[in-house]
Amino acid sequence: YITAPIERRTITQVVEASGTINPVITVSVGSTVSGLISAIYVDFNSKVTKGQLLAEIDPRTFQATVDQNYASMMSAKADLANRQATLAMATKTYNRYKNLYARNFVPKSELDQAESDYKSALAQVNAAGASIRQREAQYNQSVVNLNYTKITAPVSGMIISREIDLGQPVAASFQAPELFTIAQDLEKMQIEVNVSEADIGDVKEGQKVTYVLDGYPNSEVYGSVTQVRIYPTKVANDATYSVIVT
C-alpha cells in the first residue's frame, strides 16, 4: 500500500479532441471578368496592404471595348448636335409661318407642315439624347470592366493561398473564381475542433482549452471555447460537433 496525507485536490474532467488551426478572418479574392493572367505580383506569405495590386488580367480586349464605346458615345453626341441644329431651324420656320398665317399670307396646310417638321425635329433631339445616355452607360460599364482586370487586395494581411499561375485563363462566367486568400490578422487564430457526440454535452462556451501544436509539441497554448455548433457531421455512423476555440 502507498499511503499519503489527506488533502483537498481538484478533480478535472477532460474532453480530448483534435482540429485545425486557422486565421479568424480570411478574405477570398476573386475576379469578376474573364481573361488570361498576364502578371502576378505576390506569392505565398506575401504581406499586402489594402488596395495593393496583386495580379492583372490581360486588358487588351477590355481596352478595345472601351475605345469602341467611347467612339460610339462621341458619334451620338455629334448626332445630337446635328439634330439640335435641325430643331433650331424648324423652330424658326414654324414661328415664321405662324406669323404669316396670322396675316393670311400662307395657307393652313403650310403652317401644319411647319408644325409637323418642328415636332419631328424635337422628337429626334429627345431620341438622340436618350441614345447618348445609353452609349454613356455602355462606356462607363466598359471602363469598370477594364478596371476589374487589375486584381487588388480588399484588406491588409498575408497571402496564405494562391490559386493561379501566369498565363492561366480565368473564367468568371457563372461565379467569381478564387484567386487568392488573405488572412487579415494572423495574431488572432481559431481552432475548429471536432468533438464526438459522447463528449459534446460536457462542452460549454467560455470553458478553458489547453492545446498543443504539432510543430511545438513541448509547449502548451491556451484558449477558450467561443462557439458550440449544434449541427453534427456524420462519418460512418459517428457524429461529431464543431467547436470553435479562440
Short mmCIF file of the C-alpha atoms (twelve columns), coordinates in Angstrom:
data_MODEL
# 
_entry.id   MODEL 
# 
loop_
_atom_site.group_PDB 
_atom_site.id 
_atom_site.type_symbol 
_atom_site.label_atom_id 
_atom_site.label_alt_id 
_atom_site.label_comp_id 
_atom_site.label_asym_id 
_atom_site.label_seq_id 
_atom_site.Cartn_x 
_atom_site.Cartn_y 
_atom_site.Cartn_z 
_atom_site.pdbx_PDB_model_num 
ATOM 1   C CA . TYR A 1   0.000   0.000  0.000   1 
ATOM 2   C CA . ILE A 2   1.071   3.570  -0.717  1 
ATOM 3   C CA . THR A 3   -0.169  5.997  1.893   1 
ATOM 4   C CA . ALA A 4   -0.390  9.771  1.781   1 
ATOM 5   C CA . PRO A 5   -1.819  12.503 3.994   1 
ATOM 6   C CA . ILE A 6   -5.386  13.544 3.235   1 
ATOM 7   C CA . GLU A 7   -5.601  16.869 1.391   1 
ATOM 8   C CA . ARG A 8   -8.071  18.729 -0.813  1 
ATOM 9   C CA . ARG A 9   -7.464  18.450 -4.580  1 
ATOM 10  C CA . THR A 10  -9.378  19.363 -7.783  1 
ATOM 11  C CA . ILE A 11  -10.968 16.636 -9.870  1 
ATOM 12  C CA . THR A 12  -10.868 17.581 -13.525 1 
ATOM 13  C CA . GLN A 13  -12.863 16.083 -16.363 1 
ATOM 14  C CA . VAL A 14  -11.071 16.442 -19.677 1 
ATOM 15  C CA . VAL A 15  -12.517 16.225 -23.191 1 
ATOM 16  C CA . GLU A 16  -9.894  15.362 -25.769 1 
ATOM 17  C CA . ALA A 17  -10.329 16.275 -29.434 1 
ATOM 18  C CA . SER A 18  -8.344  17.450 -32.441 1 
ATOM 19  C CA . GLY A 19  -8.863  20.066 -35.095 1 
ATOM 20  C CA . THR A 20  -7.238  22.519 -37.470 1 
ATOM 21  C CA . ILE A 21  -5.962  25.982 -36.599 1 
ATOM 22  C CA . ASN A 22  -6.924  28.795 -38.948 1 
ATOM 23  C CA . PRO A 23  -7.000  32.585 -39.007 1 
ATOM 24  C CA . VAL A 24  -10.167 34.087 -37.554 1 
ATOM 25  C CA . ILE A 25  -10.732 36.331 -40.577 1 
ATOM 26  C CA . THR A 26  -9.857  35.207 -44.102 1 
ATOM 27  C CA . VAL A 27  -10.864 37.048 -47.250 1 
ATOM 28  C CA . SER A 28  -11.221 35.389 -50.636 1 
ATOM 29  C CA . VAL A 29  -10.066 37.492 -53.597 1 
ATOM 30  C CA . GLY A 30  -11.708 36.706 -56.928 1 
ATOM 31  C CA . SER A 31  -12.274 38.153 -60.379 1 
ATOM 32  C CA . THR A 32  -15.485 39.413 -61.976 1 
ATOM 33  C CA . VAL A 33  -14.078 39.391 -65.528 1 
ATOM 34  C CA . SER A 34  -12.621 36.596 -67.648 1 
ATOM 35  C CA . GLY A 35  -9.265  36.541 -69.374 1 
ATOM 36  C CA . LEU A 36  -5.640  35.397 -69.196 1 
ATOM 37  C CA . ILE A 37  -3.472  36.212 -66.178 1 
ATOM 38  C CA . SER A 38  -0.768  38.490 -67.577 1 
ATOM 39  C CA . ALA A 39  1.053   39.371 -64.343 1 
ATOM 40  C CA . ILE A 40  1.278   38.164 -60.731 1 
ATOM 41  C CA . TYR A 41  2.924   40.419 -58.149 1 
ATOM 42  C CA . VAL A 42  2.575   38.414 -54.911 1 
ATOM 43  C CA . ASP A 43  3.131   34.869 -53.725 1 
ATOM 44  C CA . PHE A 44  2.503   32.723 -50.656 1 
ATOM 45  C CA . ASN A 45  3.339   34.513 -47.373 1 
ATOM 46  C CA . SER A 46  3.469   37.930 -49.049 1 
ATOM 47  C CA . LYS A 47  2.331   40.749 -46.792 1 
ATOM 48  C CA . VAL A 48  -0.081  43.041 -48.605 1 
ATOM 49  C CA . THR A 49  -1.889  46.275 -47.831 1 
ATOM 50  C CA . LYS A 50  -5.423  47.273 -48.750 1 
ATOM 51  C CA . GLY A 51  -5.593  48.389 -52.391 1 
ATOM 52  C CA . GLN A 52  -2.256  46.800 -53.345 1 
ATOM 53  C CA . LEU A 53  -2.077  45.339 -56.867 1 
ATOM 54  C CA . LEU A 54  -1.942  41.527 -56.666 1 
ATOM 55  C CA . ALA A 55  -2.323  40.419 -60.283 1 
ATOM 56  C CA . GLU A 56  -3.513  41.581 -63.692 1 
ATOM 57  C CA . ILE A 57  -5.715  40.081 -66.380 1 
ATOM 58  C CA . ASP A 58  -4.742  40.852 -69.983 1 
ATOM 59  C CA . PRO A 59  -6.506  44.219 -70.543 1 
ATOM 60  C CA . ARG A 60  -6.227  44.500 -74.351 1 
ATOM 61  C CA . THR A 61  -9.686  43.167 -75.162 1 
ATOM 62  C CA . PHE A 62  -11.280 45.348 -72.490 1 
ATOM 63  C CA . GLN A 63  -9.338  48.426 -73.653 1 
ATOM 64  C CA . ALA A 64  -10.578 47.861 -77.194 1 
ATOM 65  C CA . THR A 65  -14.166 47.728 -75.910 1 
ATOM 66  C CA . VAL A 66  -13.625 50.984 -74.019 1 
ATOM 67  C CA . ASP A 67  -12.266 52.680 -77.163 1 
ATOM 68  C CA . GLN A 68  -15.149 51.384 -79.258 1 
ATOM 69  C CA . ASN A 69  -17.791 52.533 -76.770 1 
ATOM 70  C CA . TYR A 70  -16.084 55.927 -76.430 1 
ATOM 71  C CA . ALA A 71  -16.172 56.421 -80.207 1 
ATOM 72  C CA . SER A 72  -19.836 55.384 -80.270 1 
ATOM 73  C CA . MET A 73  -20.629 57.852 -77.480 1 
ATOM 74  C CA . MET A 74  -18.873 60.719 -79.285 1 
ATOM 75  C CA . SER A 75  -20.709 59.853 -82.502 1 
ATOM 76  C CA . ALA A 76  -24.022 60.020 -80.653 1 
ATOM 77  C CA . LYS A 77  -23.109 63.441 -79.254 1 
ATOM 78  C CA . ALA A 78  -22.261 64.694 -82.744 1 
ATOM 79  C CA . ASP A 79  -25.598 63.355 -83.994 1 
ATOM 80  C CA . LEU A 80  -27.355 65.226 -81.177 1 
ATOM 81  C CA . ALA A 81  -25.657 68.484 -82.186 1 
ATOM 82  C CA . ASN A 82  -26.807 67.946 -85.775 1 
ATOM 83  C CA . ARG A 83  -30.386 67.270 -84.709 1 
ATOM 84  C CA . GLN A 84  -30.354 70.310 -82.395 1 
ATOM 85  C CA . ALA A 85  -29.376 72.482 -85.374 1 
ATOM 86  C CA . THR A 86  -32.244 70.978 -87.377 1 
ATOM 87  C CA . LEU A 87  -34.604 71.660 -84.476 1 
ATOM 88  C CA . ALA A 88  -33.449 75.277 -84.246 1 
ATOM 89  C CA . MET A 89  -34.170 75.777 -87.935 1 
ATOM 90  C CA . ALA A 90  -37.544 74.019 -87.672 1 
ATOM 91  C CA . THR A 91  -38.473 76.204 -84.677 1 
ATOM 92  C CA . LYS A 92  -37.706 79.402 -86.567 1 
ATOM 93  C CA . THR A 93  -39.631 78.208 -89.618 1 
ATOM 94  C CA . TYR A 94  -42.650 77.246 -87.525 1 
ATOM 95  C CA . ASN A 95  -42.702 80.614 -85.720 1 
ATOM 96  C CA . ARG A 96  -42.375 82.454 -89.044 1 
ATOM 97  C CA . TYR A 97  -45.262 80.524 -90.585 1 
ATOM 98  C CA . LYS A 98  -47.425 81.227 -87.541 1 
ATOM 99  C CA . ASN A 99  -46.887 84.954 -88.048 1 
ATOM 100 C CA . LEU A 100 -47.544 84.682 -91.784 1 
ATOM 101 C CA . TYR A 101 -50.672 82.633 -91.231 1 
ATOM 102 C CA . ALA A 102 -51.962 85.191 -88.715 1 
ATOM 103 C CA . ARG A 103 -51.749 87.765 -91.540 1 
ATOM 104 C CA . ASN A 104 -53.315 85.398 -94.077 1 
ATOM 105 C CA . PHE A 105 -50.124 85.276 -96.155 1 
ATOM 106 C CA . VAL A 106 -49.838 81.455 -96.218 1 
ATOM 107 C CA . PRO A 107 -52.426 78.685 -96.282 1 
ATOM 108 C CA . LYS A 108 -53.164 76.494 -93.253 1 
ATOM 109 C CA . SER A 109 -51.552 73.467 -94.939 1 
ATOM 110 C CA . GLU A 110 -48.115 75.150 -94.953 1 
ATOM 111 C CA . LEU A 111 -48.468 76.040 -91.261 1 
ATOM 112 C CA . ASP A 112 -49.396 72.441 -90.468 1 
ATOM 113 C CA . GLN A 113 -46.354 71.187 -92.373 1 
ATOM 114 C CA . ALA A 114 -44.066 73.577 -90.491 1 
ATOM 115 C CA . GLU A 115 -45.570 72.428 -87.183 1 
ATOM 116 C CA . SER A 116 -45.082 68.782 -88.160 1 
ATOM 117 C CA . ASP A 117 -41.444 69.431 -89.078 1 
ATOM 118 C CA . TYR A 118 -40.884 71.179 -85.754 1 
ATOM 119 C CA . LYS A 119 -42.382 68.335 -83.680 1 
ATOM 120 C CA . SER A 120 -40.450 65.741 -85.670 1 
ATOM 121 C CA . ALA A 121 -37.172 67.584 -85.085 1 
ATOM 122 C CA . LEU A 122 -37.976 67.885 -81.363 1 
ATOM 123 C CA . ALA A 123 -38.655 64.136 -81.104 1 
ATOM 124 C CA . GLN A 124 -35.392 63.369 -82.886 1 
ATOM 125 C CA . VAL A 125 -33.475 65.547 -80.412 1 
ATOM 126 C CA . ASN A 126 -35.049 63.700 -77.490 1 
ATOM 127 C CA . ALA A 127 -34.238 60.351 -79.090 1 
ATOM 128 C CA . ALA A 128 -30.638 61.443 -79.676 1 
ATOM 129 C CA . GLY A 129 -30.357 62.473 -76.018 1 
ATOM 130 C CA . ALA A 130 -31.613 59.057 -74.906 1 
ATOM 131 C CA . SER A 131 -29.131 57.394 -77.260 1 
ATOM 132 C CA . ILE A 132 -26.282 59.381 -75.683 1 
ATOM 133 C CA . ARG A 133 -27.296 58.246 -72.192 1 
ATOM 134 C CA . GLN A 134 -27.339 54.645 -73.407 1 
ATOM 135 C CA . ARG A 135 -23.900 54.957 -75.038 1 
ATOM 136 C CA . GLU A 136 -22.533 56.646 -71.876 1 
ATOM 137 C CA . ALA A 137 -23.807 53.756 -69.760 1 
ATOM 138 C CA . GLN A 138 -22.105 51.253 -72.092 1 
ATOM 139 C CA . TYR A 139 -18.890 53.266 -71.988 1 
ATOM 140 C CA . ASN A 140 -18.930 53.513 -68.188 1 
ATOM 141 C CA . GLN A 141 -19.558 49.767 -67.892 1 
ATOM 142 C CA . SER A 142 -16.625 49.004 -70.180 1 
ATOM 143 C CA . VAL A 143 -14.386 51.272 -68.072 1 
ATOM 144 C CA . VAL A 144 -15.491 49.413 -64.940 1 
ATOM 145 C CA . ASN A 145 -14.677 46.071 -66.590 1 
ATOM 146 C CA . LEU A 146 -11.272 47.398 -67.641 1 
ATOM 147 C CA . ASN A 147 -10.549 48.396 -64.044 1 
ATOM 148 C CA . TYR A 148 -11.560 44.901 -62.916 1 
ATOM 149 C CA . THR A 149 -8.588  43.496 -64.845 1 
ATOM 150 C CA . LYS A 150 -6.422  44.804 -62.000 1 
ATOM 151 C CA . ILE A 151 -6.847  42.463 -59.018 1 
ATOM 152 C CA . THR A 152 -6.253  44.398 -55.798 1 
ATOM 153 C CA . ALA A 153 -6.253  43.432 -52.130 1 
ATOM 154 C CA . PRO A 154 -9.556  44.303 -50.409 1 
ATOM 155 C CA . VAL A 155 -7.911  44.179 -46.952 1 
ATOM 156 C CA . SER A 156 -4.440  44.241 -45.447 1 
ATOM 157 C CA . GLY A 157 -2.949  40.925 -44.369 1 
ATOM 158 C CA . MET A 158 -0.897  37.987 -45.624 1 
ATOM 159 C CA . ILE A 159 -1.374  35.817 -48.700 1 
ATOM 160 C CA . ILE A 160 -1.998  32.263 -47.461 1 
ATOM 161 C CA . SER A 161 -3.287  30.814 -50.730 1 
ATOM 162 C CA . ARG A 162 -2.574  31.458 -54.417 1 
ATOM 163 C CA . GLU A 163 -4.728  29.540 -56.894 1 
ATOM 164 C CA . ILE A 164 -3.459  30.990 -60.197 1 
ATOM 165 C CA . ASP A 165 -0.330  30.915 -62.339 1 
ATOM 166 C CA . LEU A 166 0.989   33.208 -65.041 1 
ATOM 167 C CA . GLY A 167 -0.849  32.707 -68.335 1 
ATOM 168 C CA . GLN A 168 -3.694  30.759 -66.743 1 
ATOM 169 C CA . PRO A 169 -7.182  31.559 -68.070 1 
ATOM 170 C CA . VAL A 170 -9.750  32.865 -65.610 1 
ATOM 171 C CA . ALA A 171 -13.417 32.126 -66.342 1 
ATOM 172 C CA . ALA A 172 -15.893 34.293 -64.460 1 
ATOM 173 C CA . SER A 173 -18.992 33.401 -66.477 1 
ATOM 174 C CA . PHE A 174 -21.082 31.887 -63.681 1 
ATOM 175 C CA . GLN A 175 -19.226 32.725 -60.460 1 
ATOM 176 C CA . ALA A 176 -16.148 34.666 -59.410 1 
ATOM 177 C CA . PRO A 177 -13.177 32.249 -59.256 1 
ATOM 178 C CA . GLU A 178 -10.986 32.349 -56.152 1 
ATOM 179 C CA . LEU A 179 -7.528  33.685 -56.996 1 
ATOM 180 C CA . PHE A 180 -6.030  34.453 -53.574 1 
ATOM 181 C CA . THR A 181 -6.887  34.027 -49.909 1 
ATOM 182 C CA . ILE A 182 -5.773  36.727 -47.490 1 
ATOM 183 C CA . ALA A 183 -5.503  36.189 -43.743 1 
ATOM 184 C CA . GLN A 184 -6.371  39.574 -42.304 1 
ATOM 185 C CA . ASP A 185 -4.772  39.200 -38.848 1 
ATOM 186 C CA . LEU A 186 -2.545  36.222 -38.006 1 
ATOM 187 C CA . GLU A 187 -2.351  37.296 -34.371 1 
ATOM 188 C CA . LYS A 188 -5.970  36.168 -33.991 1 
ATOM 189 C CA . MET A 189 -6.336  32.446 -34.663 1 
ATOM 190 C CA . GLN A 190 -9.046  29.879 -34.025 1 
ATOM 191 C CA . ILE A 191 -9.294  26.103 -33.958 1 
ATOM 192 C CA . GLU A 192 -12.247 24.189 -35.335 1 
ATOM 193 C CA . VAL A 193 -12.325 21.134 -33.082 1 
ATOM 194 C CA . ASN A 194 -14.349 18.022 -33.856 1 
ATOM 195 C CA . VAL A 195 -15.924 16.737 -30.623 1 
ATOM 196 C CA . SER A 196 -17.739 13.411 -30.516 1 
ATOM 197 C CA . GLU A 197 -21.399 13.299 -29.523 1 
ATOM 198 C CA . ALA A 198 -20.456 11.334 -26.402 1 
ATOM 199 C CA . ASP A 199 -18.459 14.319 -25.085 1 
ATOM 200 C CA . ILE A 200 -20.288 17.299 -26.575 1 
ATOM 201 C CA . GLY A 201 -22.673 17.519 -23.626 1 
ATOM 202 C CA . ASP A 202 -19.757 18.496 -21.380 1 
ATOM 203 C CA . VAL A 203 -18.576 21.334 -23.638 1 
ATOM 204 C CA . LYS A 204 -19.855 24.853 -22.967 1 
ATOM 205 C CA . GLU A 205 -18.952 28.311 -24.210 1 
ATOM 206 C CA . GLY A 206 -16.366 30.077 -22.080 1 
ATOM 207 C CA . GLN A 207 -14.542 26.909 -20.982 1 
ATOM 208 C CA . LYS A 208 -10.757 26.997 -20.945 1 
ATOM 209 C CA . VAL A 209 -8.873  24.991 -23.545 1 
ATOM 210 C CA . THR A 210 -5.304  23.716 -23.452 1 
ATOM 211 C CA . TYR A 211 -3.892  22.616 -26.784 1 
ATOM 212 C CA . VAL A 212 -0.628  21.531 -28.327 1 
ATOM 213 C CA . LEU A 213 0.501   22.196 -31.877 1 
ATOM 214 C CA . ASP A 214 2.371   19.511 -33.805 1 
ATOM 215 C CA . GLY A 215 5.109   21.968 -34.622 1 
ATOM 216 C CA . TYR A 216 5.616   22.798 -30.931 1 
ATOM 217 C CA . PRO A 217 4.967   19.528 -29.067 1 
ATOM 218 C CA . ASN A 218 6.613   20.685 -25.831 1 
ATOM 219 C CA . SER A 219 4.645   23.933 -25.499 1 
ATOM 220 C CA . GLU A 220 1.102   24.231 -24.184 1 
ATOM 221 C CA . VAL A 221 -1.062  27.034 -25.546 1 
ATOM 222 C CA . TYR A 222 -4.298  28.271 -24.023 1 
ATOM 223 C CA . GLY A 223 -7.609  29.379 -25.458 1 
ATOM 224 C CA . SER A 224 -11.328 29.342 -24.744 1 
ATOM 225 C CA . VAL A 225 -14.489 27.922 -26.290 1 
ATOM 226 C CA . THR A 226 -16.347 30.678 -28.151 1 
ATOM 227 C CA . GLN A 227 -18.951 28.640 -30.054 1 
ATOM 228 C CA . VAL A 228 -20.530 25.191 -29.973 1 
ATOM 229 C CA . ARG A 229 -22.266 24.440 -33.247 1 
ATOM 230 C CA . ILE A 230 -25.390 22.366 -32.875 1 
ATOM 231 C CA . TYR A 231 -25.423 20.756 -36.327 1 
ATOM 232 C CA . PRO A 232 -23.477 17.454 -36.367 1 
ATOM 233 C CA . THR A 233 -21.327 15.897 -39.069 1 
ATOM 234 C CA . LYS A 234 -21.789 12.155 -39.506 1 
ATOM 235 C CA . VAL A 235 -18.979 9.914  -40.742 1 
ATOM 236 C CA . ALA A 236 -19.564 6.118  -40.688 1 
ATOM 237 C CA . ASN A 237 -22.397 6.456  -38.168 1 
ATOM 238 C CA . ASP A 238 -20.200 8.549  -35.837 1 
ATOM 239 C CA . ALA A 239 -21.472 12.059 -35.191 1 
ATOM 240 C CA . THR A 240 -19.120 14.917 -34.316 1 
ATOM 241 C CA . TYR A 241 -19.858 18.521 -33.497 1 
ATOM 242 C CA . SER A 242 -17.739 21.520 -34.436 1 
ATOM 243 C CA . VAL A 243 -16.449 23.581 -31.510 1 
ATOM 244 C CA . ILE A 244 -14.678 26.890 -32.161 1 
ATOM 245 C CA . VAL A 245 -11.752 27.664 -29.878 1 
ATOM 246 C CA . THR A 246 -10.240 31.139 -29.921 1 
# 
